[in-house]
Every structure is written in structure tokens, then in C-alpha cells.
Amino acid sequence: PKSEPAPDRPFVIAILGTDPFGASQDEIVRGNRIDNRPVVVRRVSRPSDLDGCEVLYVSPSEEARLDSILAAAAKAPMLTVSDMPRFVERGGMIGLVVANRRVQFEVNAEAAERAGLVLGSQLMRLARTVVDAKVR
């Protein structure tokens, strides 16, 4: 985000809906730090549980309520990520897609900017597709 988070607060990755990662996600982040903040994974079931999250993975199981989830996430500088179809076109920020047996990603730069997030130029170059009203 453009503003600095509190240094004593953990970096929270939230998983909303059916968790496709299981314990492996906890193992991956265990002991890791971002900007000297411990990384934690939180599993949530409601958009109202998103306070303090920096990254939100939205499971495809939540597709029916995606609009309300993205509206709740927009209240904070939170990066939204999913592998559900058309995620970035619907207002999500990072959409994971499988093409040619490889995981690639799409970016909605406009949605990230509205949330007060700055996406790096290297990330933007690696994206398969960038959705941005200024580019059109």
C-alpha cells in the first residue's frame, strides 16, 4: 500500500471460502517475514472477518457472492487474488489462470489503484493480461 502499516502488526493472508491449500500454506509461511512483520494465514468465512488482512485469496466456492466480497475488501488496501474465471474482469486484482500447463496471472491495475495499492512494473510486465482503463 501507499501508506506504511504498523510495524508490530502481522502480515495477514486471508483465505475466504473452501481452502484449496490446506496445511501446506501454513508451512510455506511459517517463520517468514515481510517488511520485518511475521506472515500469518487466516481462514475466514465472511467478508466482515477481513479486518487487518493485506492479501485475500477468494476461493471459487465464493463466486456467487463475489461482488459483496470485493466491496468489503475495497474498504482497505487489500490485494485480492483468485483462480475463479473472469476474476479480474469482475473487479479482482490478480487472477490466476492455467494456460499451456503453466500457472499465469492477469492483473486489474485499476482495481489495485482504487484500493491504494501500487503494483510494481516488473509484476505488470510478467502479467498475461493487464486490465486498466488508462491503457484502453
PDB file of N, CA, C and O in Angstrom, residues 13-21 55-60 79-84 96:
ATOM      1  N   ILE A  13      -2.499 -13.002   5.424  1.00  0.00           N
ATOM      2  CA  ILE A  13      -3.058 -13.548   4.186  1.00  0.00           C
ATOM      3  C   ILE A  13      -4.337 -14.274   4.580  1.00  0.00           C
ATOM      4  O   ILE A  13      -4.295 -15.215   5.380  1.00  0.00           O
ATOM      5  N   ALA A  14      -5.466 -13.833   4.041  1.00  0.00           N
ATOM      6  CA  ALA A  14      -6.743 -14.460   4.369  1.00  0.00           C
ATOM      7  C   ALA A  14      -7.181 -15.361   3.222  1.00  0.00           C
ATOM      8  O   ALA A  14      -6.978 -15.042   2.055  1.00  0.00           O
ATOM      9  N   ILE A  15      -7.796 -16.467   3.581  1.00  0.00           N
ATOM     10  CA  ILE A  15      -8.393 -17.386   2.612  1.00  0.00           C
ATOM     11  C   ILE A  15      -9.881 -17.407   2.905  1.00  0.00           C
ATOM     12  O   ILE A  15     -10.301 -17.790   4.004  1.00  0.00           O
ATOM     13  N   LEU A  16     -10.679 -16.973   1.926  1.00  0.00           N
ATOM     14  CA  LEU A  16     -12.126 -16.911   2.095  1.00  0.00           C
ATOM     15  C   LEU A  16     -12.780 -18.012   1.271  1.00  0.00           C
ATOM     16  O   LEU A  16     -12.580 -18.088   0.060  1.00  0.00           O
ATOM     17  N   GLY A  17     -13.534 -18.876   1.940  1.00  0.00           N
ATOM     18  CA  GLY A  17     -14.209 -19.972   1.251  1.00  0.00           C
ATOM     19  C   GLY A  17     -13.434 -21.267   1.393  1.00  0.00           C
ATOM     20  O   GLY A  17     -12.575 -21.415   2.259  1.00  0.00           O
ATOM     21  N   THR A  18     -13.737 -22.212   0.512  1.00  0.00           N
ATOM     22  CA  THR A  18     -13.091 -23.524   0.539  1.00  0.00           C
ATOM     23  C   THR A  18     -11.588 -23.364   0.349  1.00  0.00           C
ATOM     24  O   THR A  18     -11.134 -22.746  -0.609  1.00  0.00           O
ATOM     25  N   ASP A  19     -10.835 -23.909   1.269  1.00  0.00           N
ATOM     26  CA  ASP A  19      -9.380 -23.757   1.274  1.00  0.00           C
ATOM     27  C   ASP A  19      -8.723 -24.841   0.416  1.00  0.00           C
ATOM     28  O   ASP A  19      -8.698 -26.004   0.806  1.00  0.00           O
ATOM     29  N   PRO A  20      -8.177 -24.477  -0.758  1.00  0.00           N
ATOM     30  CA  PRO A  20      -7.536 -25.481  -1.606  1.00  0.00           C
ATOM     31  C   PRO A  20      -6.104 -25.805  -1.178  1.00  0.00           C
ATOM     32  O   PRO A  20      -5.500 -26.728  -1.704  1.00  0.00           O
ATOM     33  N   PHE A  21      -5.562 -25.056  -0.217  1.00  0.00           N
ATOM     34  CA  PHE A  21      -4.154 -25.189   0.141  1.00  0.00           C
ATOM     35  C   PHE A  21      -3.917 -26.105   1.332  1.00  0.00           C
ATOM     36  O   PHE A  21      -2.883 -26.748   1.425  1.00  0.00           O
ATOM     37  N   VAL A  55      -3.638  -9.498   2.084  1.00  0.00           N
ATOM     38  CA  VAL A  55      -3.884 -10.288   0.882  1.00  0.00           C
ATOM     39  C   VAL A  55      -5.100 -11.171   1.144  1.00  0.00           C
ATOM     40  O   VAL A  55      -5.184 -11.816   2.190  1.00  0.00           O
ATOM     41  N   LEU A  56      -6.021 -11.169   0.195  1.00  0.00           N
ATOM     42  CA  LEU A  56      -7.217 -12.004   0.301  1.00  0.00           C
ATOM     43  C   LEU A  56      -7.289 -12.939  -0.890  1.00  0.00           C
ATOM     44  O   LEU A  56      -7.367 -12.478  -2.034  1.00  0.00           O
ATOM     45  N   TYR A  57      -7.236 -14.234  -0.613  1.00  0.00           N
ATOM     46  CA  TYR A  57      -7.490 -15.229  -1.656  1.00  0.00           C
ATOM     47  C   TYR A  57      -8.972 -15.572  -1.568  1.00  0.00           C
ATOM     48  O   TYR A  57      -9.463 -15.996  -0.517  1.00  0.00           O
ATOM     49  N   VAL A  58      -9.684 -15.398  -2.691  1.00  0.00           N
ATOM     50  CA  VAL A  58     -11.109 -15.708  -2.756  1.00  0.00           C
ATOM     51  C   VAL A  58     -11.263 -17.034  -3.503  1.00  0.00           C
ATOM     52  O   VAL A  58     -10.952 -17.126  -4.692  1.00  0.00           O
ATOM     53  N   SER A  59     -11.747 -18.028  -2.798  1.00  0.00           N
ATOM     54  CA  SER A  59     -11.937 -19.344  -3.387  1.00  0.00           C
ATOM     55  C   SER A  59     -13.047 -19.311  -4.432  1.00  0.00           C
ATOM     56  O   SER A  59     -14.019 -18.566  -4.291  1.00  0.00           O
ATOM     57  N   PRO A  60     -12.935 -20.142  -5.472  1.00  0.00           N
ATOM     58  CA  PRO A  60     -14.024 -20.235  -6.446  1.00  0.00           C
ATOM     59  C   PRO A  60     -15.366 -20.622  -5.818  1.00  0.00           C
ATOM     60  O   PRO A  60     -16.416 -20.348  -6.390  1.00  0.00           O
ATOM     61  N   LEU A  79      -4.917  -6.646  -1.277  1.00  0.00           N
ATOM     62  CA  LEU A  79      -4.733  -7.271  -2.580  1.00  0.00           C
ATOM     63  C   LEU A  79      -5.657  -8.475  -2.679  1.00  0.00           C
ATOM     64  O   LEU A  79      -5.622  -9.360  -1.827  1.00  0.00           O
ATOM     65  N   THR A  80      -6.498  -8.506  -3.712  1.00  0.00           N
ATOM     66  CA  THR A  80      -7.416  -9.630  -3.900  1.00  0.00           C
ATOM     67  C   THR A  80      -6.883 -10.544  -4.992  1.00  0.00           C
ATOM     68  O   THR A  80      -6.457 -10.089  -6.047  1.00  0.00           O
ATOM     69  N   VAL A  81      -6.932 -11.859  -4.715  1.00  0.00           N
ATOM     70  CA  VAL A  81      -6.382 -12.873  -5.607  1.00  0.00           C
ATOM     71  C   VAL A  81      -7.376 -14.027  -5.690  1.00  0.00           C
ATOM     72  O   VAL A  81      -7.984 -14.401  -4.687  1.00  0.00           O
ATOM     73  N   SER A  82      -7.540 -14.599  -6.888  1.00  0.00           N
ATOM     74  CA  SER A  82      -8.388 -15.777  -7.041  1.00  0.00           C
ATOM     75  C   SER A  82      -8.031 -16.512  -8.319  1.00  0.00           C
ATOM     76  O   SER A  82      -7.393 -15.959  -9.211  1.00  0.00           O
ATOM     77  N   ASP A  83      -8.489 -17.754  -8.371  1.00  0.00           N
ATOM     78  CA  ASP A  83      -8.354 -18.520  -9.601  1.00  0.00           C
ATOM     79  C   ASP A  83      -9.723 -18.810 -10.208  1.00  0.00           C
ATOM     80  O   ASP A  83      -9.850 -19.675 -11.072  1.00  0.00           O
ATOM     81  N   MET A  84     -10.740 -18.047  -9.801  1.00  0.00           N
ATOM     82  CA  MET A  84     -12.057 -18.235 -10.421  1.00  0.00           C
ATOM     83  C   MET A  84     -12.077 -17.556 -11.782  1.00  0.00           C
ATOM     84  O   MET A  84     -11.348 -16.581 -12.001  1.00  0.00           O
ATOM     85  N   LEU A  96      -5.474 -15.825 -11.210  1.00  0.00           N
ATOM     86  CA  LEU A  96      -4.585 -16.920 -11.578  1.00  0.00           C
ATOM     87  C   LEU A  96      -5.266 -17.775 -12.634  1.00  0.00           C
ATOM     88  O   LEU A  96      -6.435 -18.136 -12.479  1.00  0.00           O
TER      89      LEU A  96
END
